[in-house]
Amino acid sequence: MPQNIDLNEINKFAKMAQEWWDPNGTCKPLHIINPLRVQYIQLQCGDLTDKHVLDVGCGGGILSESLAKLGAHVTGLDMAQESLNVAQHHAKQNGLTINYLKSSIEDYANTIDQRFDIITCMELLEHVPEPQSIITACAKLLKPNGQLLMSTINRNHKAKILLIYGAEYIARLIPKGTHDFNRFIRPSELMQYIENANLQTNDIIGMEYQLLRNRFILSNKVDVNYIITASKLN
């Protein structure tokens, strides 16, 4: 088993596999945030037609399917076979061809020569022991001028109150124990990981939840959820 894997985290998401595509279930926040993620990817990467995209930590395929519908050739990686089974079944039902694989990004980067135009890594970094390892492996798989898009959670008191106490314990939007505050990542730390992987940070923006409208919007505030784009120059 690769070192950069937390079996408790994998099992946690495997148990909720059958709820990936229930917009009112435990994955409801992902369904709410997904349109904004797709919008941001398009803003940063332009037309996705025939682009080769790798979705790291794809889960049940919510983002992978959205990108495939935009014409991308999508490969999805995840370590929870239960989630991949759901993703494969749902894609087949919708007539989509997506290459779903059970693999860590580190193992995948060491076993193939393929390079990708775009790599997405959404809501994964805060669930692994070593985020640097993920980003370094992604960098290996990017084409020159390829783009890596990552979303995660800032480590501060506001994020702890809103996402752990608020979302998990009070509103119960997500299961208790979904997040570990100590694994949240400050933007400065993530940008250092990017630099260590010989990538360049191009953009960083917040994703702010509007309670009354039940939606996320792009925001200059990066104090809770945020998304960042990096690129490979050569």
PDB file of C-alpha atoms in Angstrom:
ATOM      1  CA  MET A   1       0.000   0.000   0.000  1.00  0.00           C
ATOM      2  CA  PRO A   2       1.446   3.400  -0.951  1.00  0.00           C
ATOM      3  CA  GLN A   3       2.417   5.488   2.051  1.00  0.00           C
ATOM      4  CA  ASN A   4       0.374   8.546   1.101  1.00  0.00           C
ATOM      5  CA  ILE A   5      -2.949   6.872   1.800  1.00  0.00           C
ATOM      6  CA  ASP A   6      -5.184   7.029   4.850  1.00  0.00           C
ATOM      7  CA  LEU A   7      -7.256   3.841   4.962  1.00  0.00           C
ATOM      8  CA  ASN A   8      -9.733   5.435   7.346  1.00  0.00           C
ATOM      9  CA  GLU A   9     -10.401   8.151   4.771  1.00  0.00           C
ATOM     10  CA  ILE A  10     -10.800   5.624   1.953  1.00  0.00           C
ATOM     11  CA  ASN A  11     -13.212   3.529   4.010  1.00  0.00           C
ATOM     12  CA  LYS A  12     -15.147   6.633   5.019  1.00  0.00           C
ATOM     13  CA  PHE A  13     -15.909   7.503   1.408  1.00  0.00           C
ATOM     14  CA  ALA A  14     -16.416   3.881   0.387  1.00  0.00           C
ATOM     15  CA  LYS A  15     -19.265   3.610   2.919  1.00  0.00           C
ATOM     16  CA  MET A  16     -21.092   6.528   1.305  1.00  0.00           C
ATOM     17  CA  ALA A  17     -20.615   5.212  -2.245  1.00  0.00           C
ATOM     18  CA  GLN A  18     -24.301   4.544  -2.884  1.00  0.00           C
ATOM     19  CA  GLU A  19     -25.120   8.180  -2.082  1.00  0.00           C
ATOM     20  CA  TRP A  20     -22.751   9.808  -4.584  1.00  0.00           C
ATOM     21  CA  TRP A  21     -25.529  10.626  -7.032  1.00  0.00           C
ATOM     22  CA  ASP A  22     -28.235  11.535  -4.516  1.00  0.00           C
ATOM     23  CA  PRO A  23     -28.423  15.363  -4.680  1.00  0.00           C
ATOM     24  CA  ASN A  24     -30.137  15.435  -1.292  1.00  0.00           C
ATOM     25  CA  GLY A  25     -27.895  12.880   0.450  1.00  0.00           C
ATOM     26  CA  THR A  26     -24.502  13.113   2.118  1.00  0.00           C
ATOM     27  CA  CYS A  27     -22.937  14.321  -1.147  1.00  0.00           C
ATOM     28  CA  LYS A  28     -25.346  17.246  -1.450  1.00  0.00           C
ATOM     29  CA  PRO A  29     -22.569  19.863  -0.946  1.00  0.00           C
ATOM     30  CA  LEU A  30     -20.606  18.374  -3.867  1.00  0.00           C
ATOM     31  CA  HIS A  31     -23.638  18.616  -6.137  1.00  0.00           C
ATOM     32  CA  ILE A  32     -24.091  22.252  -5.100  1.00  0.00           C
ATOM     33  CA  ILE A  33     -20.446  23.188  -5.658  1.00  0.00           C
ATOM     34  CA  ASN A  34     -19.886  21.182  -8.850  1.00  0.00           C
ATOM     35  CA  PRO A  35     -21.359  23.720 -11.324  1.00  0.00           C
ATOM     36  CA  LEU A  36     -19.007  26.368  -9.952  1.00  0.00           C
ATOM     37  CA  ARG A  37     -16.019  24.056 -10.228  1.00  0.00           C
ATOM     38  CA  VAL A  38     -16.883  23.357 -13.854  1.00  0.00           C
ATOM     39  CA  GLN A  39     -17.361  27.065 -14.536  1.00  0.00           C
ATOM     40  CA  TYR A  40     -13.959  27.838 -13.067  1.00  0.00           C
ATOM     41  CA  ILE A  41     -12.250  25.066 -15.044  1.00  0.00           C
ATOM     42  CA  GLN A  42     -13.719  26.468 -18.244  1.00  0.00           C
ATOM     43  CA  LEU A  43     -12.612  29.987 -17.321  1.00  0.00           C
ATOM     44  CA  GLN A  44      -9.063  28.812 -16.767  1.00  0.00           C
ATOM     45  CA  CYS A  45      -8.753  26.178 -19.497  1.00  0.00           C
ATOM     46  CA  GLY A  46     -11.145  27.280 -22.225  1.00  0.00           C
ATOM     47  CA  ASP A  47     -12.773  24.773 -24.572  1.00  0.00           C
ATOM     48  CA  LEU A  48     -12.397  21.232 -23.221  1.00  0.00           C
ATOM     49  CA  THR A  49     -13.181  19.479 -26.483  1.00  0.00           C
ATOM     50  CA  ASP A  50     -10.692  16.634 -27.038  1.00  0.00           C
ATOM     51  CA  LYS A  51      -8.595  17.723 -24.056  1.00  0.00           C
ATOM     52  CA  HIS A  52      -7.110  14.876 -22.026  1.00  0.00           C
ATOM     53  CA  VAL A  53      -8.209  15.346 -18.414  1.00  0.00           C
ATOM     54  CA  LEU A  54      -7.222  13.434 -15.286  1.00  0.00           C
ATOM     55  CA  ASP A  55      -9.586  13.702 -12.299  1.00  0.00           C
ATOM     56  CA  VAL A  56      -7.657  12.693  -9.176  1.00  0.00           C
ATOM     57  CA  GLY A  57      -9.847  11.476  -6.328  1.00  0.00           C
ATOM     58  CA  CYS A  58     -12.853  11.259  -8.636  1.00  0.00           C
ATOM     59  CA  GLY A  59     -15.148   9.521  -6.151  1.00  0.00           C
ATOM     60  CA  GLY A  60     -18.460   8.658  -7.777  1.00  0.00           C
ATOM     61  CA  GLY A  61     -17.685  10.702 -10.865  1.00  0.00           C
ATOM     62  CA  ILE A  62     -19.638  13.918 -10.306  1.00  0.00           C
ATOM     63  CA  LEU A  63     -16.951  16.168 -11.776  1.00  0.00           C
ATOM     64  CA  SER A  64     -15.645  13.554 -14.229  1.00  0.00           C
ATOM     65  CA  GLU A  65     -19.037  13.269 -15.913  1.00  0.00           C
ATOM     66  CA  SER A  66     -19.438  17.027 -16.197  1.00  0.00           C
ATOM     67  CA  LEU A  67     -16.069  17.315 -17.942  1.00  0.00           C
ATOM     68  CA  ALA A  68     -16.815  14.377 -20.250  1.00  0.00           C
ATOM     69  CA  LYS A  69     -20.074  16.036 -21.282  1.00  0.00           C
ATOM     70  CA  LEU A  70     -18.003  19.052 -22.370  1.00  0.00           C
ATOM     71  CA  GLY A  71     -16.054  16.881 -24.794  1.00  0.00           C
ATOM     72  CA  ALA A  72     -12.992  15.998 -22.709  1.00  0.00           C
ATOM     73  CA  HIS A  73     -11.342  12.579 -22.688  1.00  0.00           C
ATOM     74  CA  VAL A  74     -11.519  11.859 -18.968  1.00  0.00           C
ATOM     75  CA  THR A  75      -9.604   9.458 -16.760  1.00  0.00           C
ATOM     76  CA  GLY A  76     -10.737   9.220 -13.135  1.00  0.00           C
ATOM     77  CA  LEU A  77      -8.579   7.873 -10.304  1.00  0.00           C
ATOM     78  CA  ASP A  78      -9.772   6.822  -6.868  1.00  0.00           C
ATOM     79  CA  MET A  79      -8.758   4.339  -4.186  1.00  0.00           C
ATOM     80  CA  ALA A  80     -12.301   3.366  -3.118  1.00  0.00           C
ATOM     81  CA  GLN A  81     -13.473   0.580  -5.413  1.00  0.00           C
ATOM     82  CA  GLU A  82     -17.048   1.015  -4.192  1.00  0.00           C
ATOM     83  CA  SER A  83     -17.063   4.605  -5.429  1.00  0.00           C
ATOM     84  CA  LEU A  84     -15.551   3.591  -8.769  1.00  0.00           C
ATOM     85  CA  ASN A  85     -18.246   0.937  -9.227  1.00  0.00           C
ATOM     86  CA  VAL A  86     -20.901   3.603  -8.781  1.00  0.00           C
ATOM     87  CA  ALA A  87     -19.054   5.966 -11.130  1.00  0.00           C
ATOM     88  CA  GLN A  88     -18.724   3.334 -13.853  1.00  0.00           C
ATOM     89  CA  HIS A  89     -22.380   2.342 -13.613  1.00  0.00           C
ATOM     90  CA  HIS A  90     -23.625   5.932 -13.703  1.00  0.00           C
ATOM     91  CA  ALA A  91     -21.429   6.824 -16.680  1.00  0.00           C
ATOM     92  CA  LYS A  92     -22.714   3.804 -18.588  1.00  0.00           C
ATOM     93  CA  GLN A  93     -26.299   4.797 -17.837  1.00  0.00           C
ATOM     94  CA  ASN A  94     -25.595   8.226 -19.298  1.00  0.00           C
ATOM     95  CA  GLY A  95     -23.783   6.970 -22.379  1.00  0.00           C
ATOM     96  CA  LEU A  96     -20.442   8.424 -21.312  1.00  0.00           C
ATOM     97  CA  THR A  97     -17.027   6.869 -21.884  1.00  0.00           C
ATOM     98  CA  ILE A  98     -14.798   7.576 -18.891  1.00  0.00           C
ATOM     99  CA  ASN A  99     -11.698   5.597 -17.958  1.00  0.00           C
ATOM    100  CA  TYR A 100     -12.060   4.896 -14.234  1.00  0.00           C
ATOM    101  CA  LEU A 101      -9.103   3.302 -12.465  1.00  0.00           C
ATOM    102  CA  LYS A 102      -8.348   2.218  -8.922  1.00  0.00           C
ATOM    103  CA  SER A 103      -4.924   3.741  -8.259  1.00  0.00           C
ATOM    104  CA  SER A 104      -3.127   6.325  -6.233  1.00  0.00           C
ATOM    105  CA  ILE A 105      -1.800   9.242  -8.264  1.00  0.00           C
ATOM    106  CA  GLU A 106       1.739   8.328  -7.206  1.00  0.00           C
ATOM    107  CA  ASP A 107       1.469   4.771  -8.563  1.00  0.00           C
ATOM    108  CA  TYR A 108      -0.250   5.999 -11.720  1.00  0.00           C
ATOM    109  CA  ALA A 109       2.492   8.553 -12.376  1.00  0.00           C
ATOM    110  CA  ASN A 110       5.127   5.831 -12.084  1.00  0.00           C
ATOM    111  CA  THR A 111       3.451   3.359 -14.419  1.00  0.00           C
ATOM    112  CA  ILE A 112       2.372   5.359 -17.490  1.00  0.00           C
ATOM    113  CA  ASP A 113       3.950   7.729 -19.971  1.00  0.00           C
ATOM    114  CA  GLN A 114       0.730   9.544 -20.870  1.00  0.00           C
ATOM    115  CA  ARG A 115       0.570  13.273 -20.251  1.00  0.00           C
ATOM    116  CA  PHE A 116      -2.545  15.329 -19.612  1.00  0.00           C
ATOM    117  CA  ASP A 117      -3.686  18.780 -20.708  1.00  0.00           C
ATOM    118  CA  ILE A 118      -5.626  19.278 -17.476  1.00  0.00           C
ATOM    119  CA  ILE A 119      -5.518  17.609 -14.068  1.00  0.00           C
ATOM    120  CA  THR A 120      -8.174  18.259 -11.443  1.00  0.00           C
ATOM    121  CA  CYS A 121      -7.756  17.444  -7.758  1.00  0.00           C
ATOM    122  CA  MET A 122     -10.840  18.633  -5.917  1.00  0.00           C
ATOM    123  CA  GLU A 123     -11.482  18.255  -2.185  1.00  0.00           C
ATOM    124  CA  LEU A 124      -8.764  15.606  -1.885  1.00  0.00           C
ATOM    125  CA  LEU A 125      -5.644  17.263  -0.485  1.00  0.00           C
ATOM    126  CA  GLU A 126      -7.175  17.709   2.968  1.00  0.00           C
ATOM    127  CA  HIS A 127      -7.771  13.936   3.180  1.00  0.00           C
ATOM    128  CA  VAL A 128      -4.217  12.656   2.583  1.00  0.00           C
ATOM    129  CA  PRO A 129      -1.148  12.572   4.857  1.00  0.00           C
ATOM    130  CA  GLU A 130       1.200  14.263   2.349  1.00  0.00           C
ATOM    131  CA  PRO A 131      -0.345  16.795  -0.072  1.00  0.00           C
ATOM    132  CA  GLN A 132       3.109  17.500  -1.522  1.00  0.00           C
ATOM    133  CA  SER A 133       3.301  13.932  -2.817  1.00  0.00           C
ATOM    134  CA  ILE A 134       0.001  14.337  -4.684  1.00  0.00           C
ATOM    135  CA  ILE A 135       1.070  17.593  -6.330  1.00  0.00           C
ATOM    136  CA  THR A 136       4.501  16.280  -7.317  1.00  0.00           C
ATOM    137  CA  ALA A 137       2.908  13.237  -8.968  1.00  0.00           C
ATOM    138  CA  CYS A 138       0.413  15.455 -10.793  1.00  0.00           C
ATOM    139  CA  ALA A 139       3.272  17.603 -12.077  1.00  0.00           C
ATOM    140  CA  LYS A 140       4.887  14.529 -13.645  1.00  0.00           C
ATOM    141  CA  LEU A 141       1.708  13.822 -15.588  1.00  0.00           C
ATOM    142  CA  LEU A 142       1.145  17.308 -16.992  1.00  0.00           C
ATOM    143  CA  LYS A 143       1.997  18.222 -20.562  1.00  0.00           C
ATOM    144  CA  PRO A 144       4.097  21.366 -21.067  1.00  0.00           C
ATOM    145  CA  ASN A 145       1.724  24.292 -20.475  1.00  0.00           C
ATOM    146  CA  GLY A 146      -0.724  21.851 -18.888  1.00  0.00           C
ATOM    147  CA  GLN A 147      -2.866  23.047 -15.985  1.00  0.00           C
ATOM    148  CA  LEU A 148      -3.440  21.621 -12.521  1.00  0.00           C
ATOM    149  CA  LEU A 149      -6.567  22.776 -10.681  1.00  0.00           C
ATOM    150  CA  MET A 150      -6.951  22.019  -6.983  1.00  0.00           C
ATOM    151  CA  SER A 151      -9.566  22.949  -4.422  1.00  0.00           C
ATOM    152  CA  THR A 152      -9.209  22.597  -0.672  1.00  0.00           C
ATOM    153  CA  ILE A 153      -9.956  24.342   2.642  1.00  0.00           C
ATOM    154  CA  ASN A 154      -8.049  27.077   4.429  1.00  0.00           C
ATOM    155  CA  ARG A 155      -6.828  26.311   7.953  1.00  0.00           C
ATOM    156  CA  ASN A 156      -8.216  28.983  10.253  1.00  0.00           C
ATOM    157  CA  HIS A 157     -10.884  29.448  12.911  1.00  0.00           C
ATOM    158  CA  LYS A 158     -13.573  30.571  10.462  1.00  0.00           C
ATOM    159  CA  ALA A 159     -13.195  27.410   8.372  1.00  0.00           C
ATOM    160  CA  LYS A 160     -13.258  25.274  11.518  1.00  0.00           C
ATOM    161  CA  ILE A 161     -16.457  26.917  12.760  1.00  0.00           C
ATOM    162  CA  LEU A 162     -18.277  26.830   9.415  1.00  0.00           C
ATOM    163  CA  LEU A 163     -17.233  23.442   8.056  1.00  0.00           C
ATOM    164  CA  ILE A 164     -16.774  21.317  11.151  1.00  0.00           C
ATOM    165  CA  TYR A 165     -19.054  22.754  13.820  1.00  0.00           C
ATOM    166  CA  GLY A 166     -21.552  24.272  11.385  1.00  0.00           C
ATOM    167  CA  ALA A 167     -21.777  21.867   8.440  1.00  0.00           C
ATOM    168  CA  GLU A 168     -21.034  18.624  10.311  1.00  0.00           C
ATOM    169  CA  TYR A 169     -22.532  19.075  13.772  1.00  0.00           C
ATOM    170  CA  ILE A 170     -25.221  21.751  13.512  1.00  0.00           C
ATOM    171  CA  ALA A 171     -26.614  21.749   9.963  1.00  0.00           C
ATOM    172  CA  ARG A 172     -25.564  18.113   9.385  1.00  0.00           C
ATOM    173  CA  LEU A 173     -24.960  18.828   5.705  1.00  0.00           C
ATOM    174  CA  ILE A 174     -22.110  16.326   5.725  1.00  0.00           C
ATOM    175  CA  PRO A 175     -21.358  13.349   8.003  1.00  0.00           C
ATOM    176  CA  LYS A 176     -19.581  13.990  11.284  1.00  0.00           C
ATOM    177  CA  GLY A 177     -15.873  13.339  10.994  1.00  0.00           C
ATOM    178  CA  THR A 178     -15.656  14.188   7.302  1.00  0.00           C
ATOM    179  CA  HIS A 179     -12.952  16.781   7.956  1.00  0.00           C
ATOM    180  CA  ASP A 180      -9.848  16.932  10.114  1.00  0.00           C
ATOM    181  CA  PHE A 181      -9.006  20.563  10.886  1.00  0.00           C
ATOM    182  CA  ASN A 182      -5.297  19.771  11.182  1.00  0.00           C
ATOM    183  CA  ARG A 183      -5.247  18.725   7.518  1.00  0.00           C
ATOM    184  CA  PHE A 184      -6.709  21.955   6.210  1.00  0.00           C
ATOM    185  CA  ILE A 185      -4.172  23.827   4.053  1.00  0.00           C
ATOM    186  CA  ARG A 186      -3.366  27.513   4.051  1.00  0.00           C
ATOM    187  CA  PRO A 187      -3.009  29.076   0.568  1.00  0.00           C
ATOM    188  CA  SER A 188       0.605  30.010   1.307  1.00  0.00           C
ATOM    189  CA  GLU A 189       1.351  26.359   2.088  1.00  0.00           C
ATOM    190  CA  LEU A 190      -0.334  25.126  -1.076  1.00  0.00           C
ATOM    191  CA  MET A 191       1.561  27.634  -3.198  1.00  0.00           C
ATOM    192  CA  GLN A 192       4.797  26.397  -1.644  1.00  0.00           C
ATOM    193  CA  TYR A 193       3.867  22.812  -2.529  1.00  0.00           C
ATOM    194  CA  ILE A 194       3.240  23.997  -6.092  1.00  0.00           C
ATOM    195  CA  GLU A 195       6.622  25.700  -6.273  1.00  0.00           C
ATOM    196  CA  ASN A 196       8.325  22.605  -4.832  1.00  0.00           C
ATOM    197  CA  ALA A 197       6.826  20.586  -7.710  1.00  0.00           C
ATOM    198  CA  ASN A 198       8.328  23.027 -10.235  1.00  0.00           C
ATOM    199  CA  LEU A 199       4.937  24.408 -11.166  1.00  0.00           C
ATOM    200  CA  GLN A 200       3.772  28.002 -11.321  1.00  0.00           C
ATOM    201  CA  THR A 201       0.715  29.381  -9.527  1.00  0.00           C
ATOM    202  CA  ASN A 202      -1.511  31.210 -12.006  1.00  0.00           C
ATOM    203  CA  ASP A 203      -4.684  31.973 -10.090  1.00  0.00           C
ATOM    204  CA  ILE A 204      -6.306  31.599  -6.691  1.00  0.00           C
ATOM    205  CA  ILE A 205      -9.893  32.417  -5.823  1.00  0.00           C
ATOM    206  CA  GLY A 206     -12.381  31.648  -3.080  1.00  0.00           C
ATOM    207  CA  MET A 207     -15.598  29.660  -3.345  1.00  0.00           C
ATOM    208  CA  GLU A 208     -18.159  31.271  -1.056  1.00  0.00           C
ATOM    209  CA  TYR A 209     -21.419  29.605  -0.035  1.00  0.00           C
ATOM    210  CA  GLN A 210     -24.582  31.708  -0.188  1.00  0.00           C
ATOM    211  CA  LEU A 211     -26.987  30.147   2.300  1.00  0.00           C
ATOM    212  CA  LEU A 212     -30.161  31.880   1.144  1.00  0.00           C
ATOM    213  CA  ARG A 213     -29.565  30.971  -2.506  1.00  0.00           C
ATOM    214  CA  ASN A 214     -28.077  27.558  -1.672  1.00  0.00           C
ATOM    215  CA  ARG A 215     -25.204  28.014  -4.099  1.00  0.00           C
ATOM    216  CA  PHE A 216     -21.476  28.701  -4.258  1.00  0.00           C
ATOM    217  CA  ILE A 217     -20.005  31.730  -6.009  1.00  0.00           C
ATOM    218  CA  LEU A 218     -16.454  32.724  -6.889  1.00  0.00           C
ATOM    219  CA  SER A 219     -15.146  35.247  -4.375  1.00  0.00           C
ATOM    220  CA  ASN A 220     -12.038  37.205  -3.474  1.00  0.00           C
ATOM    221  CA  LYS A 221     -12.323  35.650  -0.007  1.00  0.00           C
ATOM    222  CA  VAL A 222     -10.083  32.585   0.314  1.00  0.00           C
ATOM    223  CA  ASP A 223     -10.627  32.171   4.049  1.00  0.00           C
ATOM    224  CA  VAL A 224     -12.681  28.958   3.773  1.00  0.00           C
ATOM    225  CA  ASN A 225     -13.031  27.062   0.481  1.00  0.00           C
ATOM    226  CA  TYR A 226     -10.673  28.057  -2.310  1.00  0.00           C
ATOM    227  CA  ILE A 227      -9.444  26.814  -5.659  1.00  0.00           C
ATOM    228  CA  ILE A 228      -6.068  27.354  -7.265  1.00  0.00           C
ATOM    229  CA  THR A 229      -4.636  26.886 -10.763  1.00  0.00           C
ATOM    230  CA  ALA A 230      -1.022  25.997 -11.466  1.00  0.00           C
ATOM    231  CA  SER A 231       0.740  25.331 -14.755  1.00  0.00           C
ATOM    232  CA  LYS A 232       3.718  23.439 -16.091  1.00  0.00           C
ATOM    233  CA  LEU A 233       6.016  25.634 -18.136  1.00  0.00           C
ATOM    234  CA  ASN A 234       8.179  22.920 -19.700  1.00  0.00           C
TER     235      ASN A 234
END
